[in-house]
PDB file of C-alpha atoms and ligand atoms in Angstrom:
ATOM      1  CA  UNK L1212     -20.117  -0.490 -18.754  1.00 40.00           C
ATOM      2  CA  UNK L1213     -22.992  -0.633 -21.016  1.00 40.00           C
ATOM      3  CA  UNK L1214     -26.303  -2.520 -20.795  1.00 40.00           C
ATOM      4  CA  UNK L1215     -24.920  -4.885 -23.315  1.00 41.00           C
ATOM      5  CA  UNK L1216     -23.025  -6.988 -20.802  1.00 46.00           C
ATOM      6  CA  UNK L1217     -26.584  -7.849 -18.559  1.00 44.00           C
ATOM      7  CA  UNK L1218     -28.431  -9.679 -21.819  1.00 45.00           C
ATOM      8  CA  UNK L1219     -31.286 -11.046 -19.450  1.00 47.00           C
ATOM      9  CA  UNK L1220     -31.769  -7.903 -17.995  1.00 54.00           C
ATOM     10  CA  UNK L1221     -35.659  -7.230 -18.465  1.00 63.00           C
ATOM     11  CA  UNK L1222     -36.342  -3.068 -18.670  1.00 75.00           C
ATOM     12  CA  UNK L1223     -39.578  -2.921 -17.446  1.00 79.00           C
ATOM     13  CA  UNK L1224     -42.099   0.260 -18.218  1.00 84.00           C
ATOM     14  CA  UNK L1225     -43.581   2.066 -15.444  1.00 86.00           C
ATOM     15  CA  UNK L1226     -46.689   0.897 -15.570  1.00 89.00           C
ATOM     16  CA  UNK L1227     -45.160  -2.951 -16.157  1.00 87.00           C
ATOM     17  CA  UNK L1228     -43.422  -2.137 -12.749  1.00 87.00           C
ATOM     18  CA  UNK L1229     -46.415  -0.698 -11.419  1.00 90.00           C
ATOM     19  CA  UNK L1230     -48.453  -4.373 -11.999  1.00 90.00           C
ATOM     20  CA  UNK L1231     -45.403  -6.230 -11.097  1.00 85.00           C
ATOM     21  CA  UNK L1232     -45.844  -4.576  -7.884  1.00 86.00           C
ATOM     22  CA  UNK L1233     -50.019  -5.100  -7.264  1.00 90.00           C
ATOM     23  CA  UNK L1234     -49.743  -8.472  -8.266  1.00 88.00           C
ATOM     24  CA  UNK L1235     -47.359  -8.946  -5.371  1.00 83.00           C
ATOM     25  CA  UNK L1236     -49.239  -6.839  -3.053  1.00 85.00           C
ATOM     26  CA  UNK L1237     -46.711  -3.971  -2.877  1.00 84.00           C
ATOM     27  CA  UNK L1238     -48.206   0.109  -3.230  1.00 87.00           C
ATOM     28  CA  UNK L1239     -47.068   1.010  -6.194  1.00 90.00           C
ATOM     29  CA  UNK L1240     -45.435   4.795  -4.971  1.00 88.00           C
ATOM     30  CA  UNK L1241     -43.399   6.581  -7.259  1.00 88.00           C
ATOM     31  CA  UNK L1242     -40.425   6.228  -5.183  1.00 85.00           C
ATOM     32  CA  UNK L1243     -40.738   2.231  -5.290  1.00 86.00           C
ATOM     33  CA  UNK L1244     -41.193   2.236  -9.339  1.00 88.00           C
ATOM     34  CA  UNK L1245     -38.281   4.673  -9.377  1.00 89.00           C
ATOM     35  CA  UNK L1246     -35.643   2.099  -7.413  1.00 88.00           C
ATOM     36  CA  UNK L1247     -37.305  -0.894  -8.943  1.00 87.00           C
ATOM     37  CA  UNK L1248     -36.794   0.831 -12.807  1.00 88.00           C
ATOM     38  CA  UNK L1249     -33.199   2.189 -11.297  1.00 91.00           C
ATOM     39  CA  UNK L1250     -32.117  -1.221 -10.094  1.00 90.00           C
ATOM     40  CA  UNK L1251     -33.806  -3.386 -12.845  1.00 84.00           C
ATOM     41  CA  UNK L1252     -32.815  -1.313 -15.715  1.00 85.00           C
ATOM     42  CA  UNK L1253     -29.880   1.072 -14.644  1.00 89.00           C
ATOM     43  CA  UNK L1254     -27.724  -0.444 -12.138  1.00 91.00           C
ATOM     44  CA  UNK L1255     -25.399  -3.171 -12.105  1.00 91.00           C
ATOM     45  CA  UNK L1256     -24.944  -5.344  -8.773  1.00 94.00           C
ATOM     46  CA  UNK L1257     -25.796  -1.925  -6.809  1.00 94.00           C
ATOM     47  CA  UNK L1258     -24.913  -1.873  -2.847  1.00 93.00           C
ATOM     48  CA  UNK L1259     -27.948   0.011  -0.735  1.00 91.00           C
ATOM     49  CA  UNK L1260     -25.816   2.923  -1.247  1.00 91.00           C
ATOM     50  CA  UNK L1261     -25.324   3.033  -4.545  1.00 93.00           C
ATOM     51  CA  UNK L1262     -29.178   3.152  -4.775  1.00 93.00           C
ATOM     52  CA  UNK L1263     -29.416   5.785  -2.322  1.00 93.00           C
ATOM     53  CA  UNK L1264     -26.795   7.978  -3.686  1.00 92.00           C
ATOM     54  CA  UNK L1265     -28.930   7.733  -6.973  1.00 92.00           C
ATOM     55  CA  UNK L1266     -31.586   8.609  -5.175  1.00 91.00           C
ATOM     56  CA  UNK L1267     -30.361  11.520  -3.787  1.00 91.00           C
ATOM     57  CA  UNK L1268     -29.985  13.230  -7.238  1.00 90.00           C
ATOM     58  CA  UNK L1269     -33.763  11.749  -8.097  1.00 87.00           C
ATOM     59  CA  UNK L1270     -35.814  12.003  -4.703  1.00 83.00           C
ATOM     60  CA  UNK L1271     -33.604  14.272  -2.446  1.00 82.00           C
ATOM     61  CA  UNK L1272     -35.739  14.040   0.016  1.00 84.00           C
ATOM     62  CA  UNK L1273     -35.912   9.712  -0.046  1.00 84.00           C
ATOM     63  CA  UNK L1274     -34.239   8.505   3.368  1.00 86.00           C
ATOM     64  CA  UNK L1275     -31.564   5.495   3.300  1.00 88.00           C
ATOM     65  CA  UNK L1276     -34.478   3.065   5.709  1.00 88.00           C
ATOM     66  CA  UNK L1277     -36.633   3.778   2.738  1.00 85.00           C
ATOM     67  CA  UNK L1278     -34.145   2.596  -0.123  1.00 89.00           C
ATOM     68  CA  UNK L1279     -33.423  -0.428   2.312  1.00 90.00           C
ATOM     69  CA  UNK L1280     -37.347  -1.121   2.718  1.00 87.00           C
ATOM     70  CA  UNK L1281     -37.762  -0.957  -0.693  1.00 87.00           C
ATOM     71  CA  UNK L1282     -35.118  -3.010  -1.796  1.00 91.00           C
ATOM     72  CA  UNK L1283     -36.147  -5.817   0.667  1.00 90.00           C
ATOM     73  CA  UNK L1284     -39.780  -5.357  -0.574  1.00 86.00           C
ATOM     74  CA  UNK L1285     -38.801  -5.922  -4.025  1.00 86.00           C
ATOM     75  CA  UNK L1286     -36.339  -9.041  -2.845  1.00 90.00           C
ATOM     76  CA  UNK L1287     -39.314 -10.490  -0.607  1.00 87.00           C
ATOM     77  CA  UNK L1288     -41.612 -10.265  -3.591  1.00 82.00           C
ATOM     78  CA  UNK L1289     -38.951 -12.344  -5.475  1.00 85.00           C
ATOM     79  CA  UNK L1290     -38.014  -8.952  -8.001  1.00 83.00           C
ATOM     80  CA  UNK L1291     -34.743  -8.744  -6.937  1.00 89.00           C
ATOM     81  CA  UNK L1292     -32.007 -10.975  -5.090  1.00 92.00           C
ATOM     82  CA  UNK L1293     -29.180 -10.182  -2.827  1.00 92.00           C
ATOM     83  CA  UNK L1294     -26.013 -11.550  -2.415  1.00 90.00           C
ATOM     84  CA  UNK L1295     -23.077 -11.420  -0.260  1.00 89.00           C
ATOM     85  CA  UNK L1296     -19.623 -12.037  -1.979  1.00 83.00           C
ATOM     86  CA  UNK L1297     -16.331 -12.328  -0.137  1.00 77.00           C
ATOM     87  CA  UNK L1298     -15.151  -9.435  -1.762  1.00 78.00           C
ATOM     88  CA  UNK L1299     -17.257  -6.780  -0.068  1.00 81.00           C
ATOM     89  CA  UNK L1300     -19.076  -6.931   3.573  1.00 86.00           C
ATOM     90  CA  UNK L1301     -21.914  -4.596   1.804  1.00 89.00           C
ATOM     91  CA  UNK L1302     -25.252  -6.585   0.126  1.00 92.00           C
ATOM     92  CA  UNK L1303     -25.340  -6.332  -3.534  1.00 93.00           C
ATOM     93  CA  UNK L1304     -28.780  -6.285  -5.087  1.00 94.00           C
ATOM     94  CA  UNK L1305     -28.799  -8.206  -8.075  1.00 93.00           C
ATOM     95  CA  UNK L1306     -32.031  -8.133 -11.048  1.00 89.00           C
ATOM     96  CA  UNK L1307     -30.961 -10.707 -13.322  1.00 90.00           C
ATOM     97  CA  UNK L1308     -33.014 -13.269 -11.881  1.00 88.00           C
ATOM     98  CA  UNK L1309     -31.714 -16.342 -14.549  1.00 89.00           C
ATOM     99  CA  UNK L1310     -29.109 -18.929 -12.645  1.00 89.00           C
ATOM    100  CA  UNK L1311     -26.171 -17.003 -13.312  1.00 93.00           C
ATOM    101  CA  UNK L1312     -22.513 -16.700 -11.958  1.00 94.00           C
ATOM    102  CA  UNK L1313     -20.318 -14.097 -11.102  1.00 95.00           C
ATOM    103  CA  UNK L1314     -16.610 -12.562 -12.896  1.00 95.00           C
ATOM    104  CA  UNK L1315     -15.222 -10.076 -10.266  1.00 94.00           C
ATOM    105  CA  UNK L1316     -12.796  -7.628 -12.660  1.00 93.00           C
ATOM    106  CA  UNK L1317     -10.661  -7.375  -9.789  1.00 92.00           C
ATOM    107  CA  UNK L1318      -8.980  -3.979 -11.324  1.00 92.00           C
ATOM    108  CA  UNK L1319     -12.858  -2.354 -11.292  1.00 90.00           C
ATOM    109  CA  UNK L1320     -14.630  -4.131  -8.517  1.00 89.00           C
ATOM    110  CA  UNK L1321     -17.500  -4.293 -11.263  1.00 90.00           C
ATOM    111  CA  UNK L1322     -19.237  -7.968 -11.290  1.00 93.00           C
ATOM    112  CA  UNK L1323     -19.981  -9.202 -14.623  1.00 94.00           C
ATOM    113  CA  UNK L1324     -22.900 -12.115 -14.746  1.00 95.00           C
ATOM    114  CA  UNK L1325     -21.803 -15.113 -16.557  1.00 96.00           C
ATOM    115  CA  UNK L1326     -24.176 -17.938 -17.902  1.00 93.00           C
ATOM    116  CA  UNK L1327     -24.347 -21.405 -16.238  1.00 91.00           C
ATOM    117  CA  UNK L1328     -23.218 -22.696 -20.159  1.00 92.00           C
ATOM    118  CA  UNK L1329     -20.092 -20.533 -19.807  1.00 95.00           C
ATOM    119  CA  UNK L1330     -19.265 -22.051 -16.478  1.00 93.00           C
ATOM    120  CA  UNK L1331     -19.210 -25.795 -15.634  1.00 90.00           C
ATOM    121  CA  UNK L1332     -19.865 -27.209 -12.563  1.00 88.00           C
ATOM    122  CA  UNK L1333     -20.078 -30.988 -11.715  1.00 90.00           C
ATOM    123  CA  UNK L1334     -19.771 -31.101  -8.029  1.00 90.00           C
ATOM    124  CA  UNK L1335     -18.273 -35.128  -7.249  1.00 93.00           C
ATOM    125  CA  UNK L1336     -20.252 -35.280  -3.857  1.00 95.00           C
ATOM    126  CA  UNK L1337     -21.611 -38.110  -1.679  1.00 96.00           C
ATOM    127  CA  UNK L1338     -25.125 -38.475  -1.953  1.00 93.00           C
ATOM    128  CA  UNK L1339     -25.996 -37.276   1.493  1.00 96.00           C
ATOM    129  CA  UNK L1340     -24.789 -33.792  -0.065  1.00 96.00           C
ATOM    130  CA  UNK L1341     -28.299 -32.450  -0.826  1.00 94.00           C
ATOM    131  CA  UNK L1342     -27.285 -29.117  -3.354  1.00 92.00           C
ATOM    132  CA  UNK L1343     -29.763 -26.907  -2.916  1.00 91.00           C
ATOM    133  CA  UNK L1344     -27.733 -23.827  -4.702  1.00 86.00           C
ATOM    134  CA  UNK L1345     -24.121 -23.108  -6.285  1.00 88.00           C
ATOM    135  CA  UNK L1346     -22.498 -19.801  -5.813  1.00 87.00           C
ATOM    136  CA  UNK L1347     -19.282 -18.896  -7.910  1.00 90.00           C
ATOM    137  CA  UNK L1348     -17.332 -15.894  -8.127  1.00 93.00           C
ATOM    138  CA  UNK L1349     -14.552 -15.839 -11.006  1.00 95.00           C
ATOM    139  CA  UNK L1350     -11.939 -13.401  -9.721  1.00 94.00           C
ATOM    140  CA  UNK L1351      -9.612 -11.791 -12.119  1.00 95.00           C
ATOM    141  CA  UNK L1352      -8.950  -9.200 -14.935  1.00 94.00           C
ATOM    142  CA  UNK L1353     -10.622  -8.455 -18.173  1.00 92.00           C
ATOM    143  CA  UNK L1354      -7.769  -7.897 -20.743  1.00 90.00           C
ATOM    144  CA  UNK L1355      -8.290  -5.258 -23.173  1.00 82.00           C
ATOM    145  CA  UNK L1356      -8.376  -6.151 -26.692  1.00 80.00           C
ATOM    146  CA  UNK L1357      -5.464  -3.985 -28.479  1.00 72.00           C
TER     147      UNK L1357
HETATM  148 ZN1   ZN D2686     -25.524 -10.991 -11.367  1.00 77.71          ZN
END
């Protein structure tokens, strides 16, 4: 897929990443700007081992409790979020940050975001239903122009 499908994806420079990091009280090593610039401006919806196995081409020598530190670091200091979806029992990191939902291109496995003005959502509840956050997955397949 290209980069064109995350439009609020924010590439951040090194040294962007490196401030983002201070401000929020993380040390800025090269291994944490590498997986923060991998997940914020490469990957899309990456498990912990898709980062890793990145990493091992990048930092062979970067151990899987440090990608999983790092990621958690970087969701802790509100850079990153997780999700689980019922399609996978693995955590998907996630650095579009915007109120977004999900397409799952069930043919791919590849999550697509989708804008809260492409998706409705008027949940009919009693008022004792306090919403605090909406989660939707689309499942289906992406038919190919021809
Ligand atoms: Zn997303």
């Amino acid at each position: 897929m290209t980069q064109g499908n995350k439009p609020k994806n924010i590439c951040l420079t090194p040294a962007e990443i490196e401030s983002r990091l201070v401000a929020v009280g993380i040390q800025p090593t090269a291994q944490r700007i590498a997986i923060c610039r991998y997940v914020l401006c490469e990957a899309d919806h990456p498990s912990a081992e898709d980062v890793k196995s990145w990493a091992d081409t990048n930092f062979p020598k970067m151990s899987l409790a440090t990608v999983y530190n790092t990621l958690g670091t970087l969701v802790e200091a509100g850079l990153l979020r997780e999700f689980r979806f019922p399609h996978s029992d693995k955590v998907i990191y996630d650095s579009n940050l915007e109120t977004h939902f999900h397409f799952l291109d069930e043919a791919t496995g590849q999550l697509i975001d989708l804008t809260p003005d492409q998706v409705e959502i008027i949940p009919k509840l009693q008022k004792k239903f306090q919403i605090h956050d909406v989660e939707v997955v689309i499942r289906g397949n992406i038919k190919r122009q021809t």
